[in-house]
Amino acid sequence: MKKYDPKTLEPKWQQIWAETKLYEVDNDAQNKEYVLDMFPYPSGAGLHIGHVRNFSISDTYARYQRQHGKRVLHPMGWDAFGLPAENYAIKTGTAPQISTKQNTDNFRRQMQTLGFSYDWSREIDTSAPEYYRWTQWIFLQLFEMGLAYQAENLQWWCETDQTVLANEQVEAGKCWRCGNPVTKKPLKQWFFKITDYADQLLDGLDDLDWPEKIKLMQRNWIGRSVGAEISFELLDASFEKKIDVFTTRIDTLGGATFLVVSPELANTWLEAGWQADDEVKKYILDSLKKAEIDRQDTAKEKTGVNTGLNAVNPLTKTNIPVVVADYVLGGYGTGAIMAVPAHDERDYEFAQKFKMPIVEVIEPVLTQTTGSATFRHNEPAQDSHGVIALIKHWSQDKYIGLSWPDAGWGTLLTGGIDEGLTAEQTVRKEILEETGFRNIKVLRQIGTIHSKYYHEPKKANRFGHAPTFYVELENGERDQVSEDEKQKHEIKWLTKAELEGFLTATSHAQAVKMFEGQVYNGEGILKNSGDFSGQESALAREKMTTKFGRERVNYKMRDWLISRQRYWGAPIPIIHCPKDGAVAVPADQLPVELPELKDFQPSGDGRSPLAKVKDWLEVGCPKCGGPAQRETDTMDTFACSSWYFLRFINPHDDVQAWNKNDVDAWLPVDTYIGGAEHAVLHLLYARFWTKALRDSGHLNFDEPFKSLRNQGLILASDGRKMSKSLGNVIDPLDLINEGYGADALRLYELFIGPYDQTVAWNPNGIDGTKRFLNRVYAIVQEHLSQDSGFRIQDSESSLETALAIATNKTIKKVTVDLESYGFNTAVAAMMELVNEMYKLKVDLPLGSDAWRDNFKLLVQILAPFAPHITEELWQQLDGEGSVHISTWPAWDENLVKDDLVTIVLQVNGKVRSQIEIEAGASEDAVKKLAAADENLNRHLQGKTVIKTIFVPDKLVNYVVK
Ligand code: ANZ
């Protein structure tokens, strides 16, 4: 009998697939499915097993779709521009054109060895002139739309790489590539105006089928914040009359006890003639050199200096000092803030350290959202006045918590204010009544806390207003407490940490936080705010914006810095003319080709090595014909990857970047698969270009990737990230050459865990999937070696049904799992099926038609996971054509009906009834059936169900009162 030998079988099929162009599609987009991998940077190191996971996921999915009759577009290409190739050129003198070609050849060979079903006729390389010609063309579209502009700016500068870096390429003050510290340098740069699209980029996220985590990261990156701008009059300064601040909390204006200006803004004052003290000047200049990320580090102690200047708070009309501090950033908002230390953590830290006044202006208003006291928003609420007391033990660091057994509720001591009593008198009275303690000291009022909750005993909403006190007991002397009070609640002595978990009333938990000096930054009722005192903060915000300021929307996102002073990128297609300024290279002169170089060293003056190529540099101005120079900057590689998904549609078109009809038919990408490290930059830039190109009339859609999935990382078996320097990288080709074969490797990468989770490589794992494939191969060989086509005995027909049931259930499981990317559980199900087949063959002789049919079904559902072995077996079993375009099998409903299970119905833990239902039935289905059960209903009558506990296939417990 033939043995499973992936070494001969895999290359054989790879060649046949290539010859028959099995995975190529033409541009007829009917019934299309565009399954795209994030294309790789072809590094010198080759593919690693992390890539293989990514590509195996998408390939399995693409093959699954193909077996559903979809016309699947599954292309591959190279994100080939970028620093490493250039750094390599600087070190070795090998031109990037050459090293890149070597690397892409290697990547392609590796991918083909792995048997991925790419349409290689559509391969693209972003560093090829036929590609970057169109990257340049898109640049010019944006330039014409006013979305590409030049501005001088302080730029991150990496001394080692001799280049400017984008904000996002600076990580903790260091260059993302070489890890050396960076500095700032003023340079003229090209930007794309992505900020014009901030709102659209935000709004578009809502409808995308992307992981929520990624959407959230994009939202945070864009960082839309709605607030107000206020001008504060600046006193006695010749260089400036006012300071504008941006705030999201104008309602706290009454508590603005000082202003903070950023070092950047202060520096413009110095330039305008401000005669500041030396100490102030030094602070400003030193701060400018610091990295933003370090300045914002909340763990770092606040620094700053007083300028000696004063401004006027427009609400309180008092003079407040102006300080410079580096925690305020120059590039955000107006570069200055009003500091409200009572309600902003950073301002509070600063005020504490520099002894600035702290004025509270917001009394917290909290809304109970948990437990039976949850506030009912559609019902009216009655005001009520009471007190809250935090009471400390006379000798220990413990506090009184009241436990209310009936309500399952934990509070501090609290009570209503009787007429004629002050709040403090109420505290004394309540303590005596409820606890019996006689000797107390009311030490201070913590504040007033307002709270909206539902009063369960009185069955009505309350809006409670409670002055909150801190009380210490002097000793344990105690009166008798009435039985009535004792019934209601129990006294517990708790540490502050224990209180945190114990207090179910949010307003009481807030009392402890305030006692501990935590800054309150939520909504509330104003005080110390003149005419606005007593108003709710949200409303006051609107009114105060009208009176003192103007509405303003800010974004954290900045424009996209696109230019790089490097060689290995697409040249920016601009010519600088002394007369006409920056002029676009005419479209018919594209591409602006990269000249071949011998010396790749950047020019070091901030320009790329292209500045040294005189005959390339010097050109005539396209407008006036006079002497002019080419732009020497090249584009960030993120530009190349912002549109490659469009080029795959017409990869060889040399008159246009794409055919609009074709692209509109094929796009958006149906499924995009890649690493979560591209959560922000690549995915945001690609979305921006798509929207801009829609606006320029070149596209009819505005979101490039309909659904997105991120695969998890594969760590080395030691649990660390795989890296060359740690020597723990696993090369997929080594595994294949050792005899495991591509199928066993791919299968293991899918079986290793849920596709989106990070997992450590298990060196023995691949043995398991190899063994599985061996077993599949062997059983089919055994079957084929029997006389086929014989009739079975009647006594065997029930076994035949058992075989059909096992197969059909597996088809269903694999289908359902694949729909939701459950690759690992699908593989497990097929392994079980094969075990079952081995058991059945003992009594049900192989060789029959029934066995053949079932093997063919197994081969069909295994095909997307292990494409080579299944193609071989399909042929051996006389399957028609390629298994990869055979129709995905349907299961027979009658064969997959699940067994019934008995579900016990309990009420407060006591068994009251039972029902029968299909195994695996959902909670909803079980409850629906249970609702019709008489016995259960009898026991539920007149009771309220507070919660239900559901144990699948076993029980439902109704907790009632
Ligand atoms: C007063 C205030 C009171 C503030 C309060 C907050 C709470 P986001 O949501 O990030 O936009 N801010 C404004 N410009 C800043 C800058 N250039 N550098 C550092 N901080 C700046 O937050 C806006 C808030 O961040 C603003 O509202 C301002 O502080 C601060 F109880 O103003 B706020």
PDB file of C-alpha atoms in Angstrom, residues 383-621:
ATOM      1  CA  ASP A 383     -35.911  65.275  46.405  1.00  0.00           C
ATOM      2  CA  SER A 384     -34.829  64.024  49.794  1.00  0.00           C
ATOM      3  CA  HIS A 385     -32.376  65.421  52.301  1.00  0.00           C
ATOM      4  CA  GLY A 386     -30.198  63.289  54.505  1.00  0.00           C
ATOM      5  CA  VAL A 387     -26.705  62.802  55.813  1.00  0.00           C
ATOM      6  CA  ILE A 388     -23.956  60.267  55.266  1.00  0.00           C
ATOM      7  CA  ALA A 389     -21.354  59.508  57.940  1.00  0.00           C
ATOM      8  CA  LEU A 390     -18.051  57.722  57.664  1.00  0.00           C
ATOM      9  CA  ILE A 391     -17.399  56.528  61.224  1.00  0.00           C
ATOM     10  CA  LYS A 392     -13.996  55.412  62.428  1.00  0.00           C
ATOM     11  CA  HIS A 393     -13.352  52.940  65.247  1.00  0.00           C
ATOM     12  CA  TRP A 394     -11.886  54.420  68.477  1.00  0.00           C
ATOM     13  CA  SER A 395      -8.678  52.357  68.377  1.00  0.00           C
ATOM     14  CA  GLN A 396      -8.441  50.546  65.036  1.00  0.00           C
ATOM     15  CA  ASP A 397      -8.218  51.713  61.425  1.00  0.00           C
ATOM     16  CA  LYS A 398     -11.697  50.393  60.706  1.00  0.00           C
ATOM     17  CA  TYR A 399     -14.972  51.977  59.716  1.00  0.00           C
ATOM     18  CA  ILE A 400     -18.629  51.199  60.124  1.00  0.00           C
ATOM     19  CA  GLY A 401     -20.437  49.565  57.249  1.00  0.00           C
ATOM     20  CA  LEU A 402     -24.129  48.721  57.558  1.00  0.00           C
ATOM     21  CA  SER A 403     -25.208  45.453  56.051  1.00  0.00           C
ATOM     22  CA  TRP A 404     -28.916  45.309  55.106  1.00  0.00           C
ATOM     23  CA  PRO A 405     -29.787  41.629  54.851  1.00  0.00           C
ATOM     24  CA  ASP A 406     -33.246  42.134  53.305  1.00  0.00           C
ATOM     25  CA  ALA A 407     -31.999  44.261  50.457  1.00  0.00           C
ATOM     26  CA  GLY A 408     -28.583  42.615  50.098  1.00  0.00           C
ATOM     27  CA  TRP A 409     -27.272  46.128  50.410  1.00  0.00           C
ATOM     28  CA  GLY A 410     -24.127  47.698  51.916  1.00  0.00           C
ATOM     29  CA  THR A 411     -23.996  51.355  53.020  1.00  0.00           C
ATOM     30  CA  LEU A 412     -22.344  53.782  55.389  1.00  0.00           C
ATOM     31  CA  LEU A 413     -24.446  55.184  58.179  1.00  0.00           C
ATOM     32  CA  THR A 414     -27.143  57.402  56.742  1.00  0.00           C
ATOM     33  CA  GLY A 415     -30.457  58.971  57.652  1.00  0.00           C
ATOM     34  CA  GLY A 416     -32.940  61.680  56.780  1.00  0.00           C
ATOM     35  CA  ILE A 417     -32.746  65.191  58.222  1.00  0.00           C
ATOM     36  CA  ASP A 418     -35.625  65.938  60.569  1.00  0.00           C
ATOM     37  CA  GLU A 419     -37.159  69.356  60.607  1.00  0.00           C
ATOM     38  CA  GLY A 420     -35.471  71.744  62.987  1.00  0.00           C
ATOM     39  CA  LEU A 421     -32.196  69.816  63.071  1.00  0.00           C
ATOM     40  CA  THR A 422     -28.978  70.778  61.370  1.00  0.00           C
ATOM     41  CA  ALA A 423     -27.094  68.216  59.320  1.00  0.00           C
ATOM     42  CA  GLU A 424     -24.507  67.786  62.041  1.00  0.00           C
ATOM     43  CA  GLN A 425     -27.197  67.312  64.704  1.00  0.00           C
ATOM     44  CA  THR A 426     -28.747  64.686  62.474  1.00  0.00           C
ATOM     45  CA  VAL A 427     -25.446  62.829  62.303  1.00  0.00           C
ATOM     46  CA  ARG A 428     -25.210  62.738  66.089  1.00  0.00           C
ATOM     47  CA  LYS A 429     -28.810  61.624  66.481  1.00  0.00           C
ATOM     48  CA  GLU A 430     -28.567  58.878  63.869  1.00  0.00           C
ATOM     49  CA  ILE A 431     -25.341  57.463  65.269  1.00  0.00           C
ATOM     50  CA  LEU A 432     -26.865  57.166  68.685  1.00  0.00           C
ATOM     51  CA  GLU A 433     -30.100  55.620  67.417  1.00  0.00           C
ATOM     52  CA  GLU A 434     -28.644  53.198  64.962  1.00  0.00           C
ATOM     53  CA  THR A 435     -25.428  52.167  66.659  1.00  0.00           C
ATOM     54  CA  GLY A 436     -25.761  53.227  70.288  1.00  0.00           C
ATOM     55  CA  PHE A 437     -22.282  54.790  70.350  1.00  0.00           C
ATOM     56  CA  ARG A 438     -22.335  57.741  72.698  1.00  0.00           C
ATOM     57  CA  ASN A 439     -19.032  59.537  72.463  1.00  0.00           C
ATOM     58  CA  ILE A 440     -18.223  60.903  69.063  1.00  0.00           C
ATOM     59  CA  LYS A 441     -16.249  63.694  67.438  1.00  0.00           C
ATOM     60  CA  VAL A 442     -17.592  65.123  64.187  1.00  0.00           C
ATOM     61  CA  LEU A 443     -14.241  66.012  62.638  1.00  0.00           C
ATOM     62  CA  ARG A 444     -15.064  67.440  59.251  1.00  0.00           C
ATOM     63  CA  GLN A 445     -17.518  67.673  56.425  1.00  0.00           C
ATOM     64  CA  ILE A 446     -16.173  65.749  53.458  1.00  0.00           C
ATOM     65  CA  GLY A 447     -18.549  67.440  51.034  1.00  0.00           C
ATOM     66  CA  THR A 448     -22.059  67.135  49.741  1.00  0.00           C
ATOM     67  CA  ILE A 449     -23.015  64.188  47.587  1.00  0.00           C
ATOM     68  CA  HIS A 450     -26.137  64.013  45.452  1.00  0.00           C
ATOM     69  CA  SER A 451     -27.501  60.724  44.350  1.00  0.00           C
ATOM     70  CA  LYS A 452     -30.285  59.424  42.145  1.00  0.00           C
ATOM     71  CA  TYR A 453     -31.588  56.023  43.171  1.00  0.00           C
ATOM     72  CA  TYR A 454     -34.706  53.938  43.571  1.00  0.00           C
ATOM     73  CA  HIS A 455     -36.055  53.632  47.100  1.00  0.00           C
ATOM     74  CA  GLU A 456     -37.124  50.009  47.123  1.00  0.00           C
ATOM     75  CA  PRO A 457     -39.218  50.013  50.364  1.00  0.00           C
ATOM     76  CA  LYS A 458     -41.011  53.206  49.324  1.00  0.00           C
ATOM     77  CA  LYS A 459     -41.206  52.094  45.668  1.00  0.00           C
ATOM     78  CA  ALA A 460     -40.180  55.475  44.260  1.00  0.00           C
ATOM     79  CA  ASN A 461     -37.193  57.275  42.742  1.00  0.00           C
ATOM     80  CA  ARG A 462     -35.268  59.619  44.996  1.00  0.00           C
ATOM     81  CA  PHE A 463     -32.889  62.474  44.298  1.00  0.00           C
ATOM     82  CA  GLY A 464     -30.984  62.542  47.546  1.00  0.00           C
ATOM     83  CA  HIS A 465     -28.806  65.396  48.762  1.00  0.00           C
ATOM     84  CA  ALA A 466     -26.464  64.463  51.565  1.00  0.00           C
ATOM     85  CA  PRO A 467     -23.854  66.478  53.426  1.00  0.00           C
ATOM     86  CA  THR A 468     -21.234  63.891  54.243  1.00  0.00           C
ATOM     87  CA  PHE A 469     -19.265  63.832  57.484  1.00  0.00           C
ATOM     88  CA  TYR A 470     -16.218  62.180  58.877  1.00  0.00           C
ATOM     89  CA  VAL A 471     -16.703  61.071  62.479  1.00  0.00           C
ATOM     90  CA  GLU A 472     -14.398  59.374  64.975  1.00  0.00           C
ATOM     91  CA  LEU A 473     -15.647  57.404  67.979  1.00  0.00           C
ATOM     92  CA  GLU A 474     -13.864  58.358  71.162  1.00  0.00           C
ATOM     93  CA  ASN A 475     -14.468  55.011  72.839  1.00  0.00           C
ATOM     94  CA  GLY A 476     -16.706  51.951  72.725  1.00  0.00           C
ATOM     95  CA  GLU A 477     -19.302  53.168  75.273  1.00  0.00           C
ATOM     96  CA  ARG A 478     -22.632  52.214  73.910  1.00  0.00           C
ATOM     97  CA  ASP A 479     -26.387  52.422  74.615  1.00  0.00           C
ATOM     98  CA  GLN A 480     -28.855  49.679  73.844  1.00  0.00           C
ATOM     99  CA  VAL A 481     -30.053  49.766  70.248  1.00  0.00           C
ATOM    100  CA  SER A 482     -33.754  49.147  69.684  1.00  0.00           C
ATOM    101  CA  GLU A 483     -34.782  45.746  68.305  1.00  0.00           C
ATOM    102  CA  ASP A 484     -36.265  47.566  65.367  1.00  0.00           C
ATOM    103  CA  GLU A 485     -32.928  49.033  64.303  1.00  0.00           C
ATOM    104  CA  LYS A 486     -31.132  45.745  64.893  1.00  0.00           C
ATOM    105  CA  GLN A 487     -33.568  43.998  62.587  1.00  0.00           C
ATOM    106  CA  LYS A 488     -32.891  46.436  59.792  1.00  0.00           C
ATOM    107  CA  HIS A 489     -29.140  46.153  59.566  1.00  0.00           C
ATOM    108  CA  GLU A 490     -26.013  44.785  61.080  1.00  0.00           C
ATOM    109  CA  ILE A 491     -22.881  46.768  61.954  1.00  0.00           C
ATOM    110  CA  LYS A 492     -19.628  45.607  60.376  1.00  0.00           C
ATOM    111  CA  TRP A 493     -16.164  46.945  61.123  1.00  0.00           C
ATOM    112  CA  LEU A 494     -14.288  47.203  57.858  1.00  0.00           C
ATOM    113  CA  THR A 495     -10.944  48.502  56.607  1.00  0.00           C
ATOM    114  CA  LYS A 496     -11.037  51.073  53.823  1.00  0.00           C
ATOM    115  CA  ALA A 497     -10.113  48.408  51.303  1.00  0.00           C
ATOM    116  CA  GLU A 498     -12.918  46.167  52.561  1.00  0.00           C
ATOM    117  CA  LEU A 499     -15.377  49.054  52.396  1.00  0.00           C
ATOM    118  CA  GLU A 500     -14.666  49.419  48.704  1.00  0.00           C
ATOM    119  CA  GLY A 501     -16.037  45.979  47.920  1.00  0.00           C
ATOM    120  CA  PHE A 502     -18.784  46.229  50.483  1.00  0.00           C
ATOM    121  CA  LEU A 503     -20.521  49.497  49.601  1.00  0.00           C
ATOM    122  CA  THR A 504     -23.196  48.838  47.022  1.00  0.00           C
ATOM    123  CA  ALA A 505     -24.526  52.401  47.122  1.00  0.00           C
ATOM    124  CA  THR A 506     -22.374  54.335  44.665  1.00  0.00           C
ATOM    125  CA  SER A 507     -22.813  57.630  46.471  1.00  0.00           C
ATOM    126  CA  HIS A 508     -21.454  56.056  49.646  1.00  0.00           C
ATOM    127  CA  ALA A 509     -18.491  54.620  47.797  1.00  0.00           C
ATOM    128  CA  GLN A 510     -17.904  58.147  46.485  1.00  0.00           C
ATOM    129  CA  ALA A 511     -17.851  59.459  50.072  1.00  0.00           C
ATOM    130  CA  VAL A 512     -14.902  57.179  50.852  1.00  0.00           C
ATOM    131  CA  LYS A 513     -13.071  58.245  47.682  1.00  0.00           C
ATOM    132  CA  MET A 514     -13.494  61.922  48.542  1.00  0.00           C
ATOM    133  CA  PHE A 515     -12.369  61.269  52.086  1.00  0.00           C
ATOM    134  CA  GLU A 516      -9.201  59.811  50.623  1.00  0.00           C
ATOM    135  CA  GLY A 517      -8.636  62.959  48.584  1.00  0.00           C
ATOM    136  CA  GLN A 518      -9.471  61.546  45.156  1.00  0.00           C
ATOM    137  CA  VAL A 519     -10.249  64.209  42.605  1.00  0.00           C
ATOM    138  CA  TYR A 520     -13.849  64.116  41.378  1.00  0.00           C
ATOM    139  CA  ASN A 521     -14.074  64.696  37.645  1.00  0.00           C
ATOM    140  CA  GLY A 522     -17.637  63.614  36.938  1.00  0.00           C
ATOM    141  CA  GLU A 523     -20.855  65.530  36.567  1.00  0.00           C
ATOM    142  CA  GLY A 524     -22.563  67.317  39.440  1.00  0.00           C
ATOM    143  CA  ILE A 525     -24.083  70.445  40.856  1.00  0.00           C
ATOM    144  CA  LEU A 526     -22.144  73.689  40.798  1.00  0.00           C
ATOM    145  CA  LYS A 527     -21.039  75.671  43.817  1.00  0.00           C
ATOM    146  CA  ASN A 528     -18.636  78.599  44.242  1.00  0.00           C
ATOM    147  CA  SER A 529     -19.658  79.635  40.738  1.00  0.00           C
ATOM    148  CA  GLY A 530     -21.562  82.889  41.162  1.00  0.00           C
ATOM    149  CA  ASP A 531     -24.891  82.921  39.346  1.00  0.00           C
ATOM    150  CA  PHE A 532     -24.307  79.386  38.160  1.00  0.00           C
ATOM    151  CA  SER A 533     -24.152  77.849  41.620  1.00  0.00           C
ATOM    152  CA  GLY A 534     -26.886  75.267  42.138  1.00  0.00           C
ATOM    153  CA  GLN A 535     -27.121  74.343  38.453  1.00  0.00           C
ATOM    154  CA  GLU A 536     -26.376  70.926  36.987  1.00  0.00           C
ATOM    155  CA  SER A 537     -22.968  70.810  35.331  1.00  0.00           C
ATOM    156  CA  ALA A 538     -24.047  69.605  31.877  1.00  0.00           C
ATOM    157  CA  LEU A 539     -26.543  72.421  31.549  1.00  0.00           C
ATOM    158  CA  ALA A 540     -24.152  74.982  32.990  1.00  0.00           C
ATOM    159  CA  ARG A 541     -21.615  73.918  30.375  1.00  0.00           C
ATOM    160  CA  GLU A 542     -23.906  75.017  27.590  1.00  0.00           C
ATOM    161  CA  LYS A 543     -24.805  78.314  29.218  1.00  0.00           C
ATOM    162  CA  MET A 544     -21.264  79.156  30.215  1.00  0.00           C
ATOM    163  CA  THR A 545     -19.989  78.389  26.707  1.00  0.00           C
ATOM    164  CA  THR A 546     -22.356  81.047  25.381  1.00  0.00           C
ATOM    165  CA  LYS A 547     -21.460  83.532  28.069  1.00  0.00           C
ATOM    166  CA  PHE A 548     -17.687  83.111  28.438  1.00  0.00           C
ATOM    167  CA  GLY A 549     -16.425  81.288  25.378  1.00  0.00           C
ATOM    168  CA  ARG A 550     -17.191  79.567  22.104  1.00  0.00           C
ATOM    169  CA  GLU A 551     -17.687  75.939  21.165  1.00  0.00           C
ATOM    170  CA  ARG A 552     -14.706  74.103  19.757  1.00  0.00           C
ATOM    171  CA  VAL A 553     -13.993  70.591  18.560  1.00  0.00           C
ATOM    172  CA  ASN A 554     -10.488  69.222  18.848  1.00  0.00           C
ATOM    173  CA  TYR A 555      -8.820  66.122  17.504  1.00  0.00           C
ATOM    174  CA  LYS A 556      -5.798  64.330  18.851  1.00  0.00           C
ATOM    175  CA  MET A 557      -4.941  63.146  15.375  1.00  0.00           C
ATOM    176  CA  ARG A 558      -2.446  65.289  13.443  1.00  0.00           C
ATOM    177  CA  ASP A 559      -1.874  65.494   9.726  1.00  0.00           C
ATOM    178  CA  TRP A 560       0.060  62.604   8.235  1.00  0.00           C
ATOM    179  CA  LEU A 561       3.704  63.422   7.750  1.00  0.00           C
ATOM    180  CA  ILE A 562       4.474  61.728   4.463  1.00  0.00           C
ATOM    181  CA  SER A 563       7.971  62.755   3.385  1.00  0.00           C
ATOM    182  CA  ARG A 564      11.105  60.810   4.151  1.00  0.00           C
ATOM    183  CA  GLN A 565      14.633  61.910   3.486  1.00  0.00           C
ATOM    184  CA  ARG A 566      15.559  58.486   2.201  1.00  0.00           C
ATOM    185  CA  TYR A 567      16.352  56.831  -1.097  1.00  0.00           C
ATOM    186  CA  TRP A 568      14.274  53.632  -1.077  1.00  0.00           C
ATOM    187  CA  GLY A 569      10.780  55.041  -1.493  1.00  0.00           C
ATOM    188  CA  ALA A 570       8.539  56.482  -4.182  1.00  0.00           C
ATOM    189  CA  PRO A 571       9.893  59.928  -5.140  1.00  0.00           C
ATOM    190  CA  ILE A 572       7.420  62.718  -4.434  1.00  0.00           C
ATOM    191  CA  PRO A 573       6.426  63.934  -7.920  1.00  0.00           C
ATOM    192  CA  ILE A 574       6.991  67.637  -7.374  1.00  0.00           C
ATOM    193  CA  ILE A 575       9.346  70.130  -8.991  1.00  0.00           C
ATOM    194  CA  HIS A 576      10.391  73.218  -7.084  1.00  0.00           C
ATOM    195  CA  CYS A 577      10.663  76.307  -9.220  1.00  0.00           C
ATOM    196  CA  PRO A 578      12.049  79.571  -7.819  1.00  0.00           C
ATOM    197  CA  LYS A 579       9.260  81.366  -9.649  1.00  0.00           C
ATOM    198  CA  ASP A 580       6.255  79.025  -9.544  1.00  0.00           C
ATOM    199  CA  GLY A 581       6.900  77.265  -6.261  1.00  0.00           C
ATOM    200  CA  ALA A 582       5.940  73.620  -5.865  1.00  0.00           C
ATOM    201  CA  VAL A 583       4.698  72.369  -9.249  1.00  0.00           C
ATOM    202  CA  ALA A 584       3.199  68.937  -9.967  1.00  0.00           C
ATOM    203  CA  VAL A 585       5.095  66.697 -12.376  1.00  0.00           C
ATOM    204  CA  PRO A 586       2.697  66.323 -15.352  1.00  0.00           C
ATOM    205  CA  ALA A 587       0.909  62.965 -15.234  1.00  0.00           C
ATOM    206  CA  ASP A 588       2.331  61.856 -18.583  1.00  0.00           C
ATOM    207  CA  GLN A 589       5.839  62.210 -17.165  1.00  0.00           C
ATOM    208  CA  LEU A 590       5.203  59.690 -14.401  1.00  0.00           C
ATOM    209  CA  PRO A 591       6.806  57.744 -12.966  1.00  0.00           C
ATOM    210  CA  VAL A 592       9.513  59.929 -11.552  1.00  0.00           C
ATOM    211  CA  GLU A 593      11.906  57.022 -11.483  1.00  0.00           C
ATOM    212  CA  LEU A 594      14.437  56.446  -8.775  1.00  0.00           C
ATOM    213  CA  PRO A 595      17.851  56.859 -10.357  1.00  0.00           C
ATOM    214  CA  GLU A 596      20.327  54.065  -9.705  1.00  0.00           C
ATOM    215  CA  LEU A 597      22.879  54.989  -7.071  1.00  0.00           C
ATOM    216  CA  LYS A 598      26.253  53.817  -5.889  1.00  0.00           C
ATOM    217  CA  ASP A 599      26.281  55.763  -2.639  1.00  0.00           C
ATOM    218  CA  PHE A 600      23.161  55.330  -0.518  1.00  0.00           C
ATOM    219  CA  GLN A 601      24.242  57.435   2.419  1.00  0.00           C
ATOM    220  CA  PRO A 602      21.705  60.223   3.104  1.00  0.00           C
ATOM    221  CA  SER A 603      23.146  63.592   2.214  1.00  0.00           C
ATOM    222  CA  GLY A 604      23.186  64.377   5.945  1.00  0.00           C
ATOM    223  CA  ASP A 605      21.903  67.942   5.490  1.00  0.00           C
ATOM    224  CA  GLY A 606      18.419  66.596   6.047  1.00  0.00           C
ATOM    225  CA  ARG A 607      17.931  65.688   2.391  1.00  0.00           C
ATOM    226  CA  SER A 608      17.878  62.232   0.882  1.00  0.00           C
ATOM    227  CA  PRO A 609      20.802  60.808  -1.164  1.00  0.00           C
ATOM    228  CA  LEU A 610      18.834  61.851  -4.268  1.00  0.00           C
ATOM    229  CA  ALA A 611      20.047  65.416  -3.619  1.00  0.00           C
ATOM    230  CA  LYS A 612      23.480  64.243  -4.736  1.00  0.00           C
ATOM    231  CA  VAL A 613      22.348  63.074  -8.197  1.00  0.00           C
ATOM    232  CA  LYS A 614      22.767  66.299 -10.166  1.00  0.00           C
ATOM    233  CA  ASP A 615      21.415  65.181 -13.573  1.00  0.00           C
ATOM    234  CA  TRP A 616      18.306  63.751 -11.956  1.00  0.00           C
ATOM    235  CA  LEU A 617      17.842  66.720  -9.648  1.00  0.00           C
ATOM    236  CA  GLU A 618      18.063  69.561 -12.158  1.00  0.00           C
ATOM    237  CA  VAL A 619      15.034  69.873 -14.438  1.00  0.00           C
ATOM    238  CA  GLY A 620      13.005  72.496 -16.193  1.00  0.00           C
ATOM    239  CA  CYS A 621       9.920  73.856 -14.481  1.00  0.00           C
TER     240      CYS A 621
END
